[in-house]
Amino acid sequence: MSGGAPLPIDVVVLCLDRLEDTIECIDSVLAQDHPEVSLWVLDQGSESSSRRVLRDRAARDGFSFTEGRRTGVAAGRNTGYRMGTAPLIVALDNDAVLADKGVLTRVSERFAREKTLGALAFAVLDYNTGGPDVGSWGYPWPVSTHLDKEFIAARFCGAGHAIAREAFEATHGYDEQLFFFGEELDLSWQLVDKGYLVIYSPDVAVRHKSSTEQRVDWLNGRYYYNVRNMIYLNRKFFGTPAMVVSYIGGFLLKGLRTGLLKAALRGVRDGLRMKNPQMDSALLSKATVDYIMEHEFKPRGSAWKRLRRETEIPTSQKGD
């Protein structure tokens, strides 16, 4: 990609009910000052009344609205990303809004300058306070010392990010077996293995509502998916038994401490059983492993500290 005219952008939003949030997300995209934006809204099983409102809005405001079914985040993004043809793809959770009218213009300018940029991770801010959305933070700790700094990363947050289409097409896309949890990490590592950079930039941001409605919460499956998918991803990409065993131990200990041991055991069992058609060829190159160690694991502390944070259950989601 080179400088010059603004790069066209496809913005993809997956939605499942939360109509008011979805409309606010759409409005934030339509208000952007970037001249080349196509909006693609993919419904994943909302109530008929919500679908009707969105169909009417799409007809009025000139964006694409497609009715689908609940296939999971990974499969939904694969479908949504392939609807358009623009060289840049921006994906937003439907409970997130672009922080200001110039976000997409800055995204376009950034990708135009950097040919090796595969994904741009947005800063994810709390919708109400404007401070960090700590629940969406998966980068170096503490958050307060890194939120406003740009750095090379090995992941992005699904609430708001941009991907070069040519980089996405060089990968296998999102791993649809994940359904929920870890799909961004999977794609990020694929991008790095294809020679692309992932960069966290505080210059582009979304305000995120962190809605609990229609989400998989900790007691109804979130911890299970966390355990299952992280074990699977480590098997898929690293093929190192020692790393898998360390994750199993950490997840089981956390499950025992939090009363979610059954979910942890099911996650371990299923994570060890999961297969992927590309499993035998998905192992990462040494250069990619070194990149991940340098920009994913090292900045986040020791293995034990990472496991404590990555499996921590927020107090608000533990239930009574």
Tab-separated table of C-alpha atoms in Angstrom:
chain	number	residue	atom	x	y	z
A	1	MET	CA	0.000	0.000	0.000
A	2	SER	CA	1.231	3.465	-0.783
A	3	GLY	CA	0.289	7.030	0.017
A	4	GLY	CA	-2.112	9.149	-2.033
A	5	ALA	CA	-5.893	8.877	-2.141
A	6	PRO	CA	-7.664	7.659	0.989
A	7	LEU	CA	-7.908	3.879	1.150
A	8	PRO	CA	-11.474	2.544	0.967
A	9	ILE	CA	-12.656	0.802	4.138
A	10	ASP	CA	-15.220	-1.918	4.750
A	11	VAL	CA	-16.647	-1.651	8.276
A	12	VAL	CA	-18.128	-4.913	9.549
A	13	VAL	CA	-20.502	-5.097	12.520
A	14	LEU	CA	-21.947	-8.350	13.851
A	15	CYS	CA	-25.142	-7.913	15.838
A	16	LEU	CA	-27.347	-10.028	18.061
A	17	ASP	CA	-30.177	-7.955	19.553
A	18	ARG	CA	-29.064	-4.945	21.684
A	19	LEU	CA	-30.808	-2.807	19.067
A	20	GLU	CA	-30.110	0.581	20.649
A	21	ASP	CA	-26.420	-0.220	20.977
A	22	THR	CA	-26.276	-1.450	17.386
A	23	ILE	CA	-27.904	1.722	16.087
A	24	GLU	CA	-25.461	3.881	18.040
A	25	CYS	CA	-22.574	1.855	16.608
A	26	ILE	CA	-23.955	2.314	13.079
A	27	ASP	CA	-24.414	6.050	13.645
A	28	SER	CA	-20.788	6.408	14.715
A	29	VAL	CA	-19.681	4.791	11.447
A	30	LEU	CA	-22.000	6.881	9.281
A	31	ALA	CA	-20.700	10.050	10.973
A	32	GLN	CA	-17.065	9.407	9.990
A	33	ASP	CA	-15.292	12.008	7.870
A	34	HIS	CA	-13.565	9.356	5.742
A	35	PRO	CA	-14.892	9.565	2.155
A	36	GLU	CA	-14.655	5.861	1.220
A	37	VAL	CA	-16.598	3.800	3.773
A	38	SER	CA	-18.892	0.836	3.153
A	39	LEU	CA	-20.811	-0.499	6.161
A	40	TRP	CA	-21.759	-4.173	6.388
A	41	VAL	CA	-24.064	-5.229	9.240
A	42	LEU	CA	-24.489	-8.973	9.705
A	43	ASP	CA	-27.264	-10.091	12.018
A	44	GLN	CA	-26.787	-13.340	13.927
A	45	GLY	CA	-30.298	-14.149	15.047
A	46	SER	CA	-31.849	-11.016	16.535
A	47	GLU	CA	-35.543	-10.714	17.326
A	48	SER	CA	-37.706	-10.035	14.271
A	49	SER	CA	-38.562	-6.533	15.509
A	50	SER	CA	-34.881	-5.628	15.695
A	51	ARG	CA	-34.221	-7.027	12.236
A	52	ARG	CA	-37.074	-4.993	10.820
A	53	VAL	CA	-35.695	-1.750	12.273
A	54	LEU	CA	-32.222	-2.497	10.901
A	55	ARG	CA	-33.585	-3.368	7.452
A	56	ASP	CA	-35.376	-0.011	7.361
A	57	ARG	CA	-32.252	1.842	8.510
A	58	ALA	CA	-30.135	0.091	5.885
A	59	ALA	CA	-32.562	1.040	3.119
A	60	ARG	CA	-32.669	4.631	4.326
A	61	ASP	CA	-28.969	5.179	5.002
A	62	GLY	CA	-27.459	3.054	2.254
A	63	PHE	CA	-25.568	0.369	4.156
A	64	SER	CA	-25.767	-3.401	3.756
A	65	PHE	CA	-27.808	-5.442	6.206
A	66	THR	CA	-27.712	-9.241	6.000
A	67	GLU	CA	-29.823	-11.582	8.098
A	68	GLY	CA	-28.006	-14.680	9.281
A	69	ARG	CA	-27.981	-17.088	12.173
A	70	ARG	CA	-25.967	-17.531	15.344
A	71	THR	CA	-22.814	-19.148	13.994
A	72	GLY	CA	-20.389	-17.647	16.517
A	73	VAL	CA	-17.994	-14.727	16.338
A	74	ALA	CA	-15.293	-16.424	14.249
A	75	ALA	CA	-17.630	-17.697	11.537
A	76	GLY	CA	-19.550	-14.420	11.540
A	77	ARG	CA	-16.414	-12.389	10.991
A	78	ASN	CA	-15.248	-14.669	8.193
A	79	THR	CA	-18.581	-14.084	6.462
A	80	GLY	CA	-18.633	-10.359	7.138
A	81	TYR	CA	-15.055	-9.704	6.079
A	82	ARG	CA	-15.667	-11.411	2.741
A	83	MET	CA	-18.732	-9.362	1.882
A	84	GLY	CA	-16.739	-6.374	0.696
A	85	THR	CA	-13.640	-5.752	-1.419
A	86	ALA	CA	-12.041	-2.682	0.153
A	87	PRO	CA	-8.306	-2.965	0.944
A	88	LEU	CA	-8.994	-2.274	4.630
A	89	ILE	CA	-11.440	-3.973	6.979
A	90	VAL	CA	-12.512	-2.401	10.265
A	91	ALA	CA	-14.494	-4.584	12.667
A	92	LEU	CA	-16.542	-3.293	15.588
A	93	ASP	CA	-18.513	-4.983	18.321
A	94	ASN	CA	-22.078	-3.704	18.193
A	95	ASP	CA	-21.731	-2.380	21.747
A	96	ALA	CA	-18.808	-0.160	20.689
A	97	VAL	CA	-18.723	3.237	18.992
A	98	LEU	CA	-15.881	4.942	17.175
A	99	ALA	CA	-14.432	7.492	19.590
A	100	ASP	CA	-14.441	10.435	17.164
A	101	LYS	CA	-15.249	11.282	13.544
A	102	GLY	CA	-11.658	10.983	12.347
A	103	VAL	CA	-10.891	7.409	13.421
A	104	LEU	CA	-11.282	5.823	9.989
A	105	THR	CA	-9.276	8.563	8.273
A	106	ARG	CA	-6.375	7.938	10.637
A	107	VAL	CA	-6.683	4.183	10.066
A	108	SER	CA	-6.461	4.741	6.300
A	109	GLU	CA	-3.444	7.015	6.648
A	110	ARG	CA	-1.645	4.534	8.888
A	111	PHE	CA	-2.045	1.557	6.575
A	112	ALA	CA	-1.090	3.682	3.571
A	113	ARG	CA	2.264	4.426	5.232
A	114	GLU	CA	3.130	0.907	6.390
A	115	LYS	CA	3.164	-1.988	3.934
A	116	THR	CA	3.892	-4.624	6.579
A	117	LEU	CA	1.043	-3.586	8.880
A	118	GLY	CA	-1.374	-6.506	9.068
A	119	ALA	CA	-3.620	-5.426	11.939
A	120	LEU	CA	-4.117	-2.247	13.926
A	121	ALA	CA	-5.394	-2.770	17.456
A	122	PHE	CA	-7.601	0.090	18.647
A	123	ALA	CA	-7.550	1.465	22.166
A	124	VAL	CA	-10.711	0.183	23.865
A	125	LEU	CA	-12.100	2.709	26.319
A	126	ASP	CA	-14.920	2.428	28.803
A	127	TYR	CA	-18.014	3.970	27.237
A	128	ASN	CA	-19.024	5.905	30.357
A	129	THR	CA	-15.730	6.986	31.889
A	130	GLY	CA	-13.409	7.284	28.907
A	131	GLY	CA	-10.786	5.370	30.877
A	132	PRO	CA	-9.442	1.960	29.898
A	133	ASP	CA	-11.843	-0.933	29.475
A	134	VAL	CA	-9.754	-3.230	31.651
A	135	GLY	CA	-11.796	-6.307	30.737
A	136	SER	CA	-10.748	-5.874	27.100
A	137	TRP	CA	-7.069	-5.269	27.835
A	138	GLY	CA	-4.750	-8.102	26.805
A	139	TYR	CA	-1.471	-6.228	26.615
A	140	PRO	CA	1.456	-5.299	28.916
A	141	TRP	CA	0.616	-4.520	32.523
A	142	PRO	CA	-0.146	-2.279	34.281
A	143	VAL	CA	-2.737	-0.803	31.927
A	144	SER	CA	-2.183	2.753	33.157
A	145	THR	CA	1.401	2.894	31.914
A	146	HIS	CA	0.677	1.472	28.442
A	147	LEU	CA	-2.802	2.670	27.421
A	148	ASP	CA	-1.525	5.842	25.733
A	149	LYS	CA	1.626	4.325	24.222
A	150	GLU	CA	1.997	2.718	20.824
A	151	PHE	CA	3.695	-0.676	20.760
A	152	ILE	CA	4.134	-3.805	18.686
A	153	ALA	CA	1.616	-6.415	19.823
A	154	ALA	CA	0.748	-10.036	19.128
A	155	ARG	CA	-3.025	-9.660	19.411
A	156	PHE	CA	-5.854	-7.205	18.928
A	157	CYS	CA	-9.184	-6.786	20.693
A	158	GLY	CA	-12.313	-7.697	18.783
A	159	ALA	CA	-14.212	-4.633	20.064
A	160	GLY	CA	-12.343	-2.468	17.561
A	161	HIS	CA	-9.568	-3.247	15.087
A	162	ALA	CA	-8.492	-2.879	11.468
A	163	ILE	CA	-6.990	-5.483	9.155
A	164	ALA	CA	-5.422	-5.204	5.718
A	165	ARG	CA	-7.509	-7.340	3.369
A	166	GLU	CA	-4.459	-8.738	1.609
A	167	ALA	CA	-3.082	-9.831	4.990
A	168	PHE	CA	-6.379	-11.450	5.976
A	169	GLU	CA	-6.541	-13.305	2.665
A	170	ALA	CA	-3.021	-14.644	3.230
A	171	THR	CA	-4.282	-16.518	6.313
A	172	HIS	CA	-6.842	-19.288	6.789
A	173	GLY	CA	-9.161	-16.676	8.282
A	174	TYR	CA	-10.712	-17.024	11.706
A	175	ASP	CA	-10.777	-20.560	13.076
A	176	GLU	CA	-14.505	-21.256	13.206
A	177	GLN	CA	-14.101	-24.104	15.683
A	178	LEU	CA	-13.350	-21.535	18.376
A	179	PHE	CA	-16.928	-20.164	18.180
A	180	PHE	CA	-16.205	-17.712	20.985
A	181	PHE	CA	-13.022	-16.626	22.780
A	182	GLY	CA	-9.488	-16.553	21.370
A	183	GLU	CA	-10.434	-16.000	17.735
A	184	GLU	CA	-8.532	-12.701	17.532
A	185	LEU	CA	-5.432	-14.289	19.046
A	186	ASP	CA	-5.594	-17.088	16.489
A	187	LEU	CA	-5.809	-14.673	13.558
A	188	SER	CA	-3.111	-12.400	14.982
A	189	TRP	CA	-0.613	-15.241	15.192
A	190	GLN	CA	-1.455	-16.286	11.650
A	191	LEU	CA	-0.808	-12.719	10.471
A	192	VAL	CA	2.550	-12.593	12.233
A	193	ASP	CA	3.505	-15.940	10.710
A	194	LYS	CA	2.823	-14.444	7.264
A	195	GLY	CA	5.267	-11.620	7.962
A	196	TYR	CA	2.850	-8.899	9.059
A	197	LEU	CA	2.996	-6.650	12.107
A	198	VAL	CA	0.255	-6.157	14.685
A	199	ILE	CA	0.426	-2.716	16.285
A	200	TYR	CA	-1.534	-1.266	19.190
A	201	SER	CA	-2.276	2.405	18.510
A	202	PRO	CA	-3.895	4.732	21.066
A	203	ASP	CA	-4.481	7.175	18.191
A	204	VAL	CA	-7.533	5.153	17.125
A	205	ALA	CA	-10.103	4.199	19.731
A	206	VAL	CA	-13.569	2.878	20.429
A	207	ARG	CA	-15.771	3.461	23.442
A	208	HIS	CA	-17.060	0.098	24.612
A	209	LYS	CA	-20.150	-0.605	26.695
A	210	SER	CA	-19.088	-4.100	27.797
A	211	SER	CA	-22.701	-5.245	27.674
A	212	THR	CA	-23.536	-8.462	29.477
A	213	GLU	CA	-26.781	-9.035	27.557
A	214	GLN	CA	-26.459	-11.842	24.966
A	215	ARG	CA	-22.872	-12.530	26.039
A	216	VAL	CA	-21.551	-15.855	27.186
A	217	ASP	CA	-20.951	-15.158	30.873
A	218	TRP	CA	-18.570	-16.964	33.198
A	219	LEU	CA	-21.211	-19.159	34.798
A	220	ASN	CA	-22.846	-20.058	31.470
A	221	GLY	CA	-19.766	-21.069	29.536
A	222	ARG	CA	-17.180	-18.305	29.297
A	223	TYR	CA	-14.651	-20.077	31.481
A	224	TYR	CA	-15.195	-23.337	29.612
A	225	TYR	CA	-14.456	-21.644	26.271
A	226	ASN	CA	-11.439	-19.878	27.746
A	227	VAL	CA	-9.903	-23.164	28.910
A	228	ARG	CA	-10.866	-25.168	25.831
A	229	ASN	CA	-9.707	-22.638	23.269
A	230	MET	CA	-6.407	-21.682	24.902
A	231	ILE	CA	-5.397	-25.340	25.194
A	232	TYR	CA	-6.401	-25.902	21.581
A	233	LEU	CA	-4.513	-22.838	20.333
A	234	ASN	CA	-1.347	-23.835	22.142
A	235	ARG	CA	-1.557	-27.320	20.636
A	236	LYS	CA	-2.323	-25.908	17.201
A	237	PHE	CA	0.458	-23.340	17.015
A	238	PHE	CA	3.236	-24.472	19.329
A	239	GLY	CA	2.958	-28.249	19.542
A	240	THR	CA	4.854	-28.076	22.840
A	241	PRO	CA	3.484	-30.453	25.499
A	242	ALA	CA	5.146	-28.527	28.324
A	243	MET	CA	3.264	-25.333	27.480
A	244	VAL	CA	-0.042	-27.179	27.181
A	245	VAL	CA	0.539	-28.921	30.529
A	246	SER	CA	1.318	-25.598	32.224
A	247	TYR	CA	-1.934	-24.116	30.951
A	248	ILE	CA	-3.898	-27.171	32.062
A	249	GLY	CA	-2.432	-26.933	35.550
A	250	GLY	CA	-3.157	-23.235	35.843
A	251	PHE	CA	-6.707	-23.516	34.572
A	252	LEU	CA	-7.533	-26.416	36.882
A	253	LEU	CA	-6.155	-24.581	39.898
A	254	LYS	CA	-8.156	-21.493	39.007
A	255	GLY	CA	-11.264	-23.593	38.432
A	256	LEU	CA	-10.833	-25.218	41.830
A	257	ARG	CA	-10.392	-21.849	43.533
A	258	THR	CA	-13.415	-20.252	41.868
A	259	GLY	CA	-15.873	-23.126	41.961
A	260	LEU	CA	-15.648	-23.723	38.215
A	261	LEU	CA	-13.668	-26.948	38.300
A	262	LYS	CA	-16.260	-28.833	36.228
A	263	ALA	CA	-16.070	-26.183	33.506
A	264	ALA	CA	-12.269	-26.376	33.619
A	265	LEU	CA	-12.283	-30.170	33.331
A	266	ARG	CA	-14.670	-30.057	30.377
A	267	GLY	CA	-12.533	-27.379	28.762
A	268	VAL	CA	-9.375	-29.434	29.195
A	269	ARG	CA	-11.035	-32.549	27.798
A	270	ASP	CA	-12.449	-30.788	24.751
A	271	GLY	CA	-9.354	-28.671	24.160
A	272	LEU	CA	-7.292	-31.845	23.896
A	273	ARG	CA	-9.823	-33.431	21.542
A	274	MET	CA	-10.252	-30.541	19.097
A	275	LYS	CA	-8.860	-30.998	15.618
A	276	ASN	CA	-8.290	-28.642	12.717
A	277	PRO	CA	-7.686	-29.500	9.053
A	278	GLN	CA	-4.597	-27.279	9.156
A	279	MET	CA	-3.385	-28.635	12.504
A	280	ASP	CA	-0.369	-30.409	11.008
A	281	SER	CA	0.741	-27.326	9.060
A	282	ALA	CA	-0.196	-24.606	11.546
A	283	LEU	CA	2.932	-24.801	13.706
A	284	LEU	CA	4.559	-21.408	13.861
A	285	SER	CA	7.997	-20.591	12.514
A	286	LYS	CA	10.811	-19.865	14.950
A	287	ALA	CA	10.700	-16.195	13.936
A	288	THR	CA	7.003	-16.041	14.793
A	289	VAL	CA	7.494	-17.825	18.121
A	290	ASP	CA	10.255	-15.345	18.967
A	291	TYR	CA	7.929	-12.465	18.029
A	292	ILE	CA	5.172	-13.828	20.279
A	293	MET	CA	7.546	-14.410	23.169
A	294	GLU	CA	8.878	-10.852	22.825
A	295	HIS	CA	5.590	-9.035	22.302
A	296	GLU	CA	2.966	-11.274	23.949
A	297	PHE	CA	4.425	-13.247	26.846
A	298	LYS	CA	7.435	-11.235	28.023
A	299	PRO	CA	5.595	-7.886	28.457
A	300	ARG	CA	2.840	-9.540	30.485
A	301	GLY	CA	5.031	-11.084	33.161
A	302	SER	CA	5.735	-14.621	34.277
A	303	ALA	CA	3.667	-17.596	33.166
A	304	TRP	CA	1.977	-17.767	36.574
A	305	LYS	CA	1.065	-14.079	36.525
A	306	ARG	CA	-0.343	-14.434	33.017
A	307	LEU	CA	-2.455	-17.402	34.000
A	308	ARG	CA	-3.814	-15.593	37.048
A	309	ARG	CA	-4.874	-12.610	34.940
A	310	GLU	CA	-6.095	-14.553	31.912
A	311	THR	CA	-8.297	-16.833	33.988
A	312	GLU	CA	-9.426	-14.258	36.534
A	313	ILE	CA	-13.186	-14.003	36.903
A	314	PRO	CA	-14.356	-10.397	37.294
A	315	THR	CA	-16.254	-9.880	40.527
A	316	SER	CA	-19.241	-8.503	38.612
A	317	GLN	CA	-19.585	-11.781	36.703
A	318	LYS	CA	-19.262	-14.293	39.528
A	319	GLY	CA	-22.912	-14.132	40.523
A	320	ASP	CA	-24.273	-14.202	44.059
